[in-house]
Coordinates of C-alpha atoms in Angstrom, one line a residue:
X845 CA 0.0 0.0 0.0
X846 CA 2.9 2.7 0.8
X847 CA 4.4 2.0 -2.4
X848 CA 0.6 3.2 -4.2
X849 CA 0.9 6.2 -1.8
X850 CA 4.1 7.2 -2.4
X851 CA 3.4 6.7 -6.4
X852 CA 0.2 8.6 -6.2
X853 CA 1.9 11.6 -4.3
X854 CA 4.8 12.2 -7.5
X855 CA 1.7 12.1 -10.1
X856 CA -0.3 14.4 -7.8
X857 CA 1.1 16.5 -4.9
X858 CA 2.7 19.5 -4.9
X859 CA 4.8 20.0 -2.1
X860 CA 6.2 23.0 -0.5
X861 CA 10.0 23.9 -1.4
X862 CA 9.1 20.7 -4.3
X863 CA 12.3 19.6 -5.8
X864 CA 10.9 16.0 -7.6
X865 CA 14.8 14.6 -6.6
X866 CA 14.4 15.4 -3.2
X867 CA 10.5 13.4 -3.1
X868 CA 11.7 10.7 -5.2
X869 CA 11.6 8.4 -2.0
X870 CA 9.6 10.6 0.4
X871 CA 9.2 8.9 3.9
X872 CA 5.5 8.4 4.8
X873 CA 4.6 9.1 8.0
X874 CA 1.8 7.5 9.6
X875 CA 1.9 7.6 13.3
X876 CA 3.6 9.8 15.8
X877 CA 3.9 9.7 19.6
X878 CA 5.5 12.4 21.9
X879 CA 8.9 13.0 20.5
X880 CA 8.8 10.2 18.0
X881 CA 7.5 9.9 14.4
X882 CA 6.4 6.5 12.3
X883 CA 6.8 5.5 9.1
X884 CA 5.1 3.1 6.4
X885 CA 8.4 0.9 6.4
X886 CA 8.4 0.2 10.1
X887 CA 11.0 2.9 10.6
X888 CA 11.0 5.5 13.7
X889 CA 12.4 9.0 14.1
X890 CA 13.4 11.3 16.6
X891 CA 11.1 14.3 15.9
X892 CA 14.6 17.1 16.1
X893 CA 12.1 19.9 15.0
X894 CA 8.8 19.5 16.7
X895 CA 7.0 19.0 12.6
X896 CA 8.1 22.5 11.5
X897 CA 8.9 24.3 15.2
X898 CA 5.3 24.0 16.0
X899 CA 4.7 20.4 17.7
X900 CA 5.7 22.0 21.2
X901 CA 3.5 19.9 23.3
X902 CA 4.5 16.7 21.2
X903 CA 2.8 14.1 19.0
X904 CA -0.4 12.2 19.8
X905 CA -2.1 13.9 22.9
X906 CA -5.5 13.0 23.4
X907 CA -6.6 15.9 24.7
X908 CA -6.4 17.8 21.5
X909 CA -8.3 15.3 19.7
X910 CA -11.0 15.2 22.3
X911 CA -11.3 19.4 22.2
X912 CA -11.3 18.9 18.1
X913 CA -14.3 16.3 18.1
X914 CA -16.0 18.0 20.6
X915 CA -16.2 20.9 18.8
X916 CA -16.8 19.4 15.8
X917 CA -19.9 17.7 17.7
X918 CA -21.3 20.7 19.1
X919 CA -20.3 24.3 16.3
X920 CA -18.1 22.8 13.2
X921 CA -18.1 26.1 11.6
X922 CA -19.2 29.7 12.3
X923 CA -18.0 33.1 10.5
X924 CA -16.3 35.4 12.6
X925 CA -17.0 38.5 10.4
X926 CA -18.1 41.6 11.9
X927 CA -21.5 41.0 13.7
X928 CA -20.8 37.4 14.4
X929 CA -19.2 34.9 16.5
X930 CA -18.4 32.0 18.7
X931 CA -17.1 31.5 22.1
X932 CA -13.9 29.2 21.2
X933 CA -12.5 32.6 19.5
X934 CA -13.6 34.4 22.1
X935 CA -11.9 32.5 25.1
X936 CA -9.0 32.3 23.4
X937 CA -8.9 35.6 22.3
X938 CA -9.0 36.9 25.9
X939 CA -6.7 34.2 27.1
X940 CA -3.5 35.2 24.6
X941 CA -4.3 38.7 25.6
X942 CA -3.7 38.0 29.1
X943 CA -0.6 36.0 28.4
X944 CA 0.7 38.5 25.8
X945 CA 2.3 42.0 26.9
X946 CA 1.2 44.6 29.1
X947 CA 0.3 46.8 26.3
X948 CA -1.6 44.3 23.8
X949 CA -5.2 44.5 23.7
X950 CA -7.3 43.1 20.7
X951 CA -6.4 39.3 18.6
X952 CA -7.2 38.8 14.6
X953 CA -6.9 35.3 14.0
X954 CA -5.7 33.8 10.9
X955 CA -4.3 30.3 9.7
X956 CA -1.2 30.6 9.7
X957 CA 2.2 32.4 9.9
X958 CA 2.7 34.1 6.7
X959 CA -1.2 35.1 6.7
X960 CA -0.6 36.4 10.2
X961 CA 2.0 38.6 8.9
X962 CA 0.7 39.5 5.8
X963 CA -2.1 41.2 8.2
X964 CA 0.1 43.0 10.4
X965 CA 1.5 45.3 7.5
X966 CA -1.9 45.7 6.6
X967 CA -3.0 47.0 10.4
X968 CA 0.2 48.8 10.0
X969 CA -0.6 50.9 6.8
X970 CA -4.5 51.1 8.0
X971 CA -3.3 52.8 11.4
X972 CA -1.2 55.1 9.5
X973 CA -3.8 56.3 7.2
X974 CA -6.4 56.2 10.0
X975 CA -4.1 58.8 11.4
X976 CA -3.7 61.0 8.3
X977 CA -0.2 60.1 7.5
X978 CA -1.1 57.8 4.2
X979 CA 2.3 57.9 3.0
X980 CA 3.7 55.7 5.9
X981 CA 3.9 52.8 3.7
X982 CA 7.5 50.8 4.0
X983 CA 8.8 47.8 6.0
X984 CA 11.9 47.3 7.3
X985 CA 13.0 43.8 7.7
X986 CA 16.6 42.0 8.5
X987 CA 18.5 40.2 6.5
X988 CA 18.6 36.2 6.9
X989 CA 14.9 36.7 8.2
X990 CA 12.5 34.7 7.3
X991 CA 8.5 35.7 7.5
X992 CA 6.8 33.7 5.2
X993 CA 6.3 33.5 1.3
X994 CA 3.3 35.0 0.6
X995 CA 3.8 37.7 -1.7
X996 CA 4.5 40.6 0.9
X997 CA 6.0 38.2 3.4
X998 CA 8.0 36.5 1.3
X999 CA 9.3 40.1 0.2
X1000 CA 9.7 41.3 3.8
X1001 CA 11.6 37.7 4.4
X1002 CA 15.3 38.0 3.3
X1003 CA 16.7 34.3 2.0
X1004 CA 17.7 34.7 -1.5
X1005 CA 16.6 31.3 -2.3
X1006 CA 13.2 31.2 -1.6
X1007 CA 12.9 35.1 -3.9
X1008 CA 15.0 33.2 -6.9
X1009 CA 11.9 32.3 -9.1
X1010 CA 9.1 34.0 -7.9
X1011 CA 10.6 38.1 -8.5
X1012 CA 10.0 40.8 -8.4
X1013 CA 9.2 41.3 -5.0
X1014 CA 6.4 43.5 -3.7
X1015 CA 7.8 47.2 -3.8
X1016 CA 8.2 49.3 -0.3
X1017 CA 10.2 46.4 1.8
X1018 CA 13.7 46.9 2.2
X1019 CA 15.9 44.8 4.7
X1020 CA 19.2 45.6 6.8
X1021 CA 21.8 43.7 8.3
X1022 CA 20.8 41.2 11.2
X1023 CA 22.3 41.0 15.2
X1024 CA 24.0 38.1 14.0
X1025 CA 26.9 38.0 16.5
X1026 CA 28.9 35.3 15.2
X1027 CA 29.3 36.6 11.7
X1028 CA 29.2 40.4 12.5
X1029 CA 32.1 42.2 11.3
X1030 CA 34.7 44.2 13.1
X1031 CA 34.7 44.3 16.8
X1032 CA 31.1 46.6 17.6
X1033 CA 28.7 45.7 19.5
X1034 CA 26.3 43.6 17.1
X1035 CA 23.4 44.4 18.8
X1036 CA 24.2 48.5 18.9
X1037 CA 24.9 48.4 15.5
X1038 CA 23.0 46.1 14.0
X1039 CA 19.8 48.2 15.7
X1040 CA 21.7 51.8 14.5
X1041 CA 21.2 49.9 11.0
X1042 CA 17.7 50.1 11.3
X1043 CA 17.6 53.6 12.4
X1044 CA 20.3 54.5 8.9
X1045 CA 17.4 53.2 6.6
X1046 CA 14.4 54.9 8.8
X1047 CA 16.7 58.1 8.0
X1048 CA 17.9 57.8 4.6
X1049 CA 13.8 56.6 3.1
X1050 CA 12.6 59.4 5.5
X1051 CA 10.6 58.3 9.2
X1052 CA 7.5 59.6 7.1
X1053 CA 7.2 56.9 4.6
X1054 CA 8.3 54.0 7.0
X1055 CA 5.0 52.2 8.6
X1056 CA 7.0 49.4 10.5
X1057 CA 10.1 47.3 11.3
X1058 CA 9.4 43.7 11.5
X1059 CA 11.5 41.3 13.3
X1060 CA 11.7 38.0 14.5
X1061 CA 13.0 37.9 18.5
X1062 CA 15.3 35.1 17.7
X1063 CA 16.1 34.5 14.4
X1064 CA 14.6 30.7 13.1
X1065 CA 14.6 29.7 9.7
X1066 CA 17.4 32.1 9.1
X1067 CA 19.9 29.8 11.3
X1068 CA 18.4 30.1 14.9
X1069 CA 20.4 34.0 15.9
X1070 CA 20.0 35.0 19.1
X1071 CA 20.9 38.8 19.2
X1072 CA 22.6 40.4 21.8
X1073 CA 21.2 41.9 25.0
X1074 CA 21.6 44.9 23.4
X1075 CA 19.6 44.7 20.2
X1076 CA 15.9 44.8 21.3
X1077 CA 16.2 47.4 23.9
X1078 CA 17.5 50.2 21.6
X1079 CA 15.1 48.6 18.3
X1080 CA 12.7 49.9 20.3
X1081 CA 13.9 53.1 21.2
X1082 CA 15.2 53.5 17.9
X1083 CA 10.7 52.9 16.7
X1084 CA 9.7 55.5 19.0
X1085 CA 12.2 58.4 18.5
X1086 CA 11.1 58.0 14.6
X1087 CA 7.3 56.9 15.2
X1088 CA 7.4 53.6 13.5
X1089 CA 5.3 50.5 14.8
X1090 CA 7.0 47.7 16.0
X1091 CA 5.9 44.0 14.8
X1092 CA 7.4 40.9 16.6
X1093 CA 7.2 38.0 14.4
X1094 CA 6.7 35.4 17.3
X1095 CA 5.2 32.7 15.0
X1096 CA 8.4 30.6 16.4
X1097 CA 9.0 32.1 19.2
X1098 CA 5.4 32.3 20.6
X1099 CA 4.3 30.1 23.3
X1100 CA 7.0 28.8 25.0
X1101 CA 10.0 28.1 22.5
X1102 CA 12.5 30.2 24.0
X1103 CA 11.2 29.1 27.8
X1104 CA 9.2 32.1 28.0
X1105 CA 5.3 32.5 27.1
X1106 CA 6.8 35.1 24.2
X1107 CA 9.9 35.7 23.1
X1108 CA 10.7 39.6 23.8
X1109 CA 9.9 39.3 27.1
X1110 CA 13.5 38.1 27.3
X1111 CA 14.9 41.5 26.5
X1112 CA 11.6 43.2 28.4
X1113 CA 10.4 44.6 25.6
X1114 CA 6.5 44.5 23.7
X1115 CA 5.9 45.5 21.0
X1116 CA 3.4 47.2 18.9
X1117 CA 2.0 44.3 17.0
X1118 CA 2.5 40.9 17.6
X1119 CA 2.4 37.7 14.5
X1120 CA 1.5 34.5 15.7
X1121 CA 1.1 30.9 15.1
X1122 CA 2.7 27.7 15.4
X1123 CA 2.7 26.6 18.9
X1124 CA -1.2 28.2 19.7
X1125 CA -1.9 24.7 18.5
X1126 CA 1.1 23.2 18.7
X1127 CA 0.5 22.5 15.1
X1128 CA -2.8 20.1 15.5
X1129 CA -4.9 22.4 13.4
X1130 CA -3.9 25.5 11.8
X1131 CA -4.0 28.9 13.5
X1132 CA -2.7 31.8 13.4
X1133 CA -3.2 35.6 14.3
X1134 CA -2.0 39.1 15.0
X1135 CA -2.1 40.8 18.7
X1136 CA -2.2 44.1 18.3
X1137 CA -1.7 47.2 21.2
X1138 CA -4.4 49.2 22.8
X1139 CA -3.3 52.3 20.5
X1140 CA -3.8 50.3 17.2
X1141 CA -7.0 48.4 18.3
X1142 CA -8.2 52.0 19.8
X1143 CA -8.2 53.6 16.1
X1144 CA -10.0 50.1 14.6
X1145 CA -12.6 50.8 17.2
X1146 CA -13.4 54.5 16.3
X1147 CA -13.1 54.0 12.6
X1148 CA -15.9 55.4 11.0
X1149 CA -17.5 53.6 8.3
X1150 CA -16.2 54.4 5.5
X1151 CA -12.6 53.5 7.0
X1152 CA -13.5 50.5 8.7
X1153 CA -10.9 47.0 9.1
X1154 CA -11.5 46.2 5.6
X1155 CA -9.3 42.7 6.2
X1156 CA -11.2 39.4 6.3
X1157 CA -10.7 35.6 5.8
X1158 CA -13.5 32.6 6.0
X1159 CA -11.5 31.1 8.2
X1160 CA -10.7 33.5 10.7
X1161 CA -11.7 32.7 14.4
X1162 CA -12.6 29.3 13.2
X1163 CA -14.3 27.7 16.3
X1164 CA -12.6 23.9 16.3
X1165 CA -9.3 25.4 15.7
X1166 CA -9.8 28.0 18.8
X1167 CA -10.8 25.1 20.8
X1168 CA -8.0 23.2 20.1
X1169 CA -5.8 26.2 20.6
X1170 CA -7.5 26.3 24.4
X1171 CA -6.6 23.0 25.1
X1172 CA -3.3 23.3 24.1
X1173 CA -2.7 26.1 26.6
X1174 CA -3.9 24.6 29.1
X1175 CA -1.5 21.9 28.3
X1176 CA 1.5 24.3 28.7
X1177 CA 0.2 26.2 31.7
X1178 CA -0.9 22.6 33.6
X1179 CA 2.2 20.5 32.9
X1180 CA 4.4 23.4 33.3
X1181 CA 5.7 23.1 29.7
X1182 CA 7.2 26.5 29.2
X1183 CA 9.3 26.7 32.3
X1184 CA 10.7 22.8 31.1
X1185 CA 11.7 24.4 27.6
X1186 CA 13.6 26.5 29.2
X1187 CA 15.5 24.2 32.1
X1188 CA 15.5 21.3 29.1
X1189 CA 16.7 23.6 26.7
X1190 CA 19.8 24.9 28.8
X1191 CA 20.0 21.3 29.5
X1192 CA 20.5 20.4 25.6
X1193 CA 22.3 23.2 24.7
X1194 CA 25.1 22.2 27.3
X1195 CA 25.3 19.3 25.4
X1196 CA 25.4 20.3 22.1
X1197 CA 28.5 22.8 22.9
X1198 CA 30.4 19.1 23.8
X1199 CA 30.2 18.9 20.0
X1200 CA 32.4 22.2 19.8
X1201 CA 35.6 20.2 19.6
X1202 CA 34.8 19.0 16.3
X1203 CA 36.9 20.5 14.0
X1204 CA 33.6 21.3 11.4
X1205 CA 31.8 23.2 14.4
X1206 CA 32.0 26.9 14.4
X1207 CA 29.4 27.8 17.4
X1208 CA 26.8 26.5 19.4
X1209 CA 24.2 28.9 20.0
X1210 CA 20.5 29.0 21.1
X1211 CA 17.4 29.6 23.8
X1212 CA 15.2 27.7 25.6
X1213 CA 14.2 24.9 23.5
X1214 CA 15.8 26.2 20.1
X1215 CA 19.2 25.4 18.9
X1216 CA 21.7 25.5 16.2
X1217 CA 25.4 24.4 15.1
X1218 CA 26.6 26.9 12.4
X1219 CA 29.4 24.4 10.3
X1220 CA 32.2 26.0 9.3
X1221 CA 35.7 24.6 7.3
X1222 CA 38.2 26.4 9.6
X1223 CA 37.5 27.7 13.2
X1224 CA 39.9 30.0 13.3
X1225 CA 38.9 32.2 9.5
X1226 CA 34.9 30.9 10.5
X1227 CA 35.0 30.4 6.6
X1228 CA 31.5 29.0 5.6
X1229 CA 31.3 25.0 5.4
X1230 CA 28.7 24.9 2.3
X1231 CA 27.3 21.2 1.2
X1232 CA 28.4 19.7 4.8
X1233 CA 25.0 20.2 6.1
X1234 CA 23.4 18.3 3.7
X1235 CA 25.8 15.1 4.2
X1236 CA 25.5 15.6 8.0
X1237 CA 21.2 15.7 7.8
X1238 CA 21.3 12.7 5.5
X1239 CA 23.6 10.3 8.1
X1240 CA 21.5 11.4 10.7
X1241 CA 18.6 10.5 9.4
X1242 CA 20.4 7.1 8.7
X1243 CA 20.9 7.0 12.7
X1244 CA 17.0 8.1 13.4
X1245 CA 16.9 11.2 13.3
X1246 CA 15.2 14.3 11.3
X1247 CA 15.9 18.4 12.0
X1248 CA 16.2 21.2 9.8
X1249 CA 19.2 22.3 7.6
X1250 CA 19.7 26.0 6.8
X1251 CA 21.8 25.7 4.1
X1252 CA 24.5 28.3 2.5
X1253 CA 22.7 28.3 -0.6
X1254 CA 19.4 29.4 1.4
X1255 CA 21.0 32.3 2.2
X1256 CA 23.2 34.8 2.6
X1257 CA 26.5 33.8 1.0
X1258 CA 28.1 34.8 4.2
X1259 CA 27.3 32.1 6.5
X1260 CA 27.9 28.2 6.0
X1261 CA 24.8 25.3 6.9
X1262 CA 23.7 25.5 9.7
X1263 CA 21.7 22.9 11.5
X1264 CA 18.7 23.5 13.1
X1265 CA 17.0 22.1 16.6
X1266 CA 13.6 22.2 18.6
X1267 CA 12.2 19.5 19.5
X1268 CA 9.1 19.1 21.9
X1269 CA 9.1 20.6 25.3
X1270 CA 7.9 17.5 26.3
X1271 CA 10.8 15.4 25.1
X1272 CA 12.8 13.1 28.0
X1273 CA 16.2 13.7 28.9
X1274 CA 17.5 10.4 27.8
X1275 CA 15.7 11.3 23.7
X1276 CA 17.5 14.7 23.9
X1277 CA 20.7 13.3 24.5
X1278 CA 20.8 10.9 21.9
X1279 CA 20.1 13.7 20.3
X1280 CA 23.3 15.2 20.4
X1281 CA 24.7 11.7 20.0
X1282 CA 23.7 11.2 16.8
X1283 CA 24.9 14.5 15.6
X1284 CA 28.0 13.9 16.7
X1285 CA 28.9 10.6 15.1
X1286 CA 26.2 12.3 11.7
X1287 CA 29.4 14.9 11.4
X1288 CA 32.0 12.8 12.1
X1289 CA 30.9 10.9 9.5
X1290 CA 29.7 13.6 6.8
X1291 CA 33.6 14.8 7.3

C-alpha cells in the first residue's frame, strides 16, 4: 500500500520547497507519539524539529483530539465576520491577551504564519492612514529573516533562495543587516549596530514613509540568531524616536519556544503588533493571528465607516481550531511546559557545545528549547562550510533522526549550513541526548 501512496503523491502532490529529486523516495509518516515519528516501512524517528517548530507539546495527545471532536460535535463552523461569533474565539482571544504583553489588547486570528504577517503590515498601513499620514507605507526587515512567502511576506523575508523564481518582489520592503553576532564584522557591539542599521534606513527613506520594522525575537529559519542583549532594547527606542510600529514575528518564538510565554519578554520589551502561530496549536490544526496594542485596536474601534478593518478571511476565528488552541494552553500552563523548555533547553544546549571540539563546528548557539550548530571549514577564519550540512542531515537520518538544515545556498552567502533544533518541550532527557549523540557521530561521518 505505501508504495501506491508514495506513487500517487509524484503524479499528484505539490509539495512545499518541491524539488521531484528530493521526493523521489519521500518517507510516509503515519503515526507519531510524543517525541517520535512513524513511518510506512516500520521505521522510527526522533522528531529534532517538533514538525516544523510547532509540535511544542508533542505528538499524539489526546486531549487535542478530544477538544477537536467536541467541537466538531457541538459548532463545526461559524463566520467570525463583523457582527458574528463564537465562544472558542472568544476565550482564546482573551486568554492570549492576558498571556501577551502589558500593552496588547485586541487578537485577529488567521491560519497561519505568513497570513498572520501579511495582516500585520496591513494594520500597519491602516493605522497610518487612520491617522492621516497615508504615506507611511514601508517595512523594514533583516537580513537572513524569514517571514513567510506570501507575496508581501515572502518580500519582507530575506533568503535569496526562496525570492529566486518568484521576482519581483512587492515594492516598499527593504531589509538591513541582522544582530548576527557570530558573523558580525569588526569588533562593535552587534546588537548597537545592528539596531543603529535600522535607524540608517528609517533616516535615509525618510521616518514619514516607513509604517514598521518587523522582526523575529530570535532569528529561526534564518539559522536560529539569538541577538545580543543589546539589540531589542535600543530597536525599540530607535521605533519610537522616529514613530514607526514595531511587529514581533513570534510565529516561532510564541508560546513557549524560547522558555518564555513570548519571546521579547527576554529583553523586556512588547511590541506594537505581535504575529502569531505555530505553537497556539502546537501545530494540530492550523492557527494563526496578529495581537495588536491598545493604540492600534483603539483607532480600529473608532473608525468610522467608511474607513472601517476592511481585512477578512473565511477562516478566521474558526471555532474547532480556537478550541483546540484552548486545550493546548492549558497543556502548557498545567504540565508546566514552558518553564521545562527552558530548564531542558539549557539542559540540551550544554550538550550540544560538547560537540564544539569537532573540527567542522563553528558555534553553538540558542534559547530555551531552540538550537543551532553553524558548520564552518576552519574555526579559526569561521569560513563558511557549504554542502556539509546536507551530508551531515542525510547520516542522521540514517541513525533516526530528522531536523532542519539552513543551508548556504538558502541564504546569505556569508554564512555556511547551519543545523537547526527544537524539539518538543515534552521530550525526556535520555531522547535529547541521543540527540546530540547522533549529531555527533552524523558529522564525524559527513567529514
Amino acid at each position: 500500500m505505501s508504495d501506491v501512496l508514495v506513487a500517487a503523491d509524484r503524479r499528484h502532490v505539490i509539495h512545499p520547497l518541491h524539488f521531484a529529486a528530493e521526493n523521489a523516495n519521500p518517507k510516509l509518516f503515519v503515526s507519531a507519539q510524543g517525541s517520535i515519528l512513524r513511518t510506512a516501512d516500520g521505521r522510527e524517528y526522533i522528531d529534532g524539529l517538533s514538525g516544523l517548530w510547532n509540535v511544542n507539546i508533542g505528538h499524539g495527545r489526546k486531549e487535542l483530539a478530544a477538544a477537536a471532536a467536541t467541537q466538531i460535535e457541538t459548532l463545526d463552523y461559524a463566520s467570525a465576520y463583523s457582527g458574528f461569533s463564537n465562544e472558542p474565539a472568544i476565550r482564546l482571544a482573551e486568554k492570549i491577551v492576558s498571556l501577551a504583553y502589558d500593552t496588547m489588547s485586541g487578537v485577529y486570528f488567521t491560519t497561519g504564519g505568513a497570513e498572520s504577517n501579511e495582516s500585520a503590515f496591513k494594520f500597519a498601513r491602516y493605522y497610518w492612514k487612520r491617522l492621516g499620514q497615508p504615506d507611511k507605507v514601508k517595512f523594514i526587515s533583516r537580513r537572513y529573516g524569514y517571514h513567510g512567502v506570501t507575496m508581501a511576506a515572502l518580500s519582507a523575508t530575506s533568503l535569496p533562495g526562496y525570492h529566486k523564481m518568484f521576482g519581483p518582489m512587492v515594492p516598499e520592503f527593504l531589509q538591513v543587516a541582522p544582530p548576527y553576532p557570530y558573523r558580525w564584522p569588526g569588533n562593535g557591539d552587534a546588537g548597537i549596530e545592528a539596531a543603529d542599521a535600522v535607524e540608517a534606513a528609517i533616516i535615509a527613506e525618510g521616518a514619514g514613509t516607513v509604517a514598521a520594522v518587523i522582526a523575529e525575537p530570535v532569528m529561526g529559519s534564518g539559522g536560529v540568531i539569538v541577538p545580543p542583549a543589546t539589540y531589542w532594547p535600543r530597536l525599540r527606542q530607535i521605533c519610537d524616536r522616529h514613530g514607526v510600529l514595531l511587529i514581533a514575528d513570534e510565529v516561532i518564538t510564541g508560546f513557549g519556544r524560547t522558555g518564555q510565554w513570548f519571546g521579547l519578554s527576554h529583553w523586556g520589551v512588547q511590541p506594537d503588533l505581535m504575529s502569531f502561530a505555530k505553537g497556539v496549536t502546537s501545530g494540530y490544526l492550523p492557527l494563526g493571528g496578529v495581537i495588536v496594542s491598545k493604540a492600534i485596536h483603539d483607532v480600529i474601534l473608532d473608525a468610522p465607516a467608511d474607513e472601517k478593518f476592511m481585512h477578512a478571511a473565511t477562516y478566521s476565528g474558526h471555532p474547532v481550531c480556537c478550541a483546540v488552541a484552548l486545550a493546548n494552553i492549558a497543556i502548557l500552563e498545567n504540565e508546566g511546559l514552558v518553564e521545562r523548555a527552558r530548564v531542558q533547553g539549557d539542559r540540551f544546549r550544554a550538550a550540544l557545545e560538547t560537540l564544539s571540539v569537532l573540527p567542522a563546528v563553528g558555534e553553538v548557539r540558542g534559547i530555551g528549547m531552540l538550537a543551532a550548530i553553524e558548520l564552518v571549514e576552519d574555526k579559526g577564519s569561521k569560513t563558511p562550510a557549504k554542502g556539509l550540512g546536507a551530508r551531515v542531515v542525510a547520516q542522521a537520518a540514517e541513525r533516526g533522526l530528522l531536523f532542519r538544515l539552513r543551508g548556504a545556498s538558502d541564504g546569505p552567502p556569508a554564512s555556511g549550513d547551519t543545523l537547526c533544533f527544537a524539539p518538543p518541550f515534552s521530550t525526556p532527557e535520555a531522547t535529547l541526548d541521543r540527540i546530540v549523540q547522533i549529531v555527533g557521530e552524523s558529522i564525524q561521518a559527513a567529514m
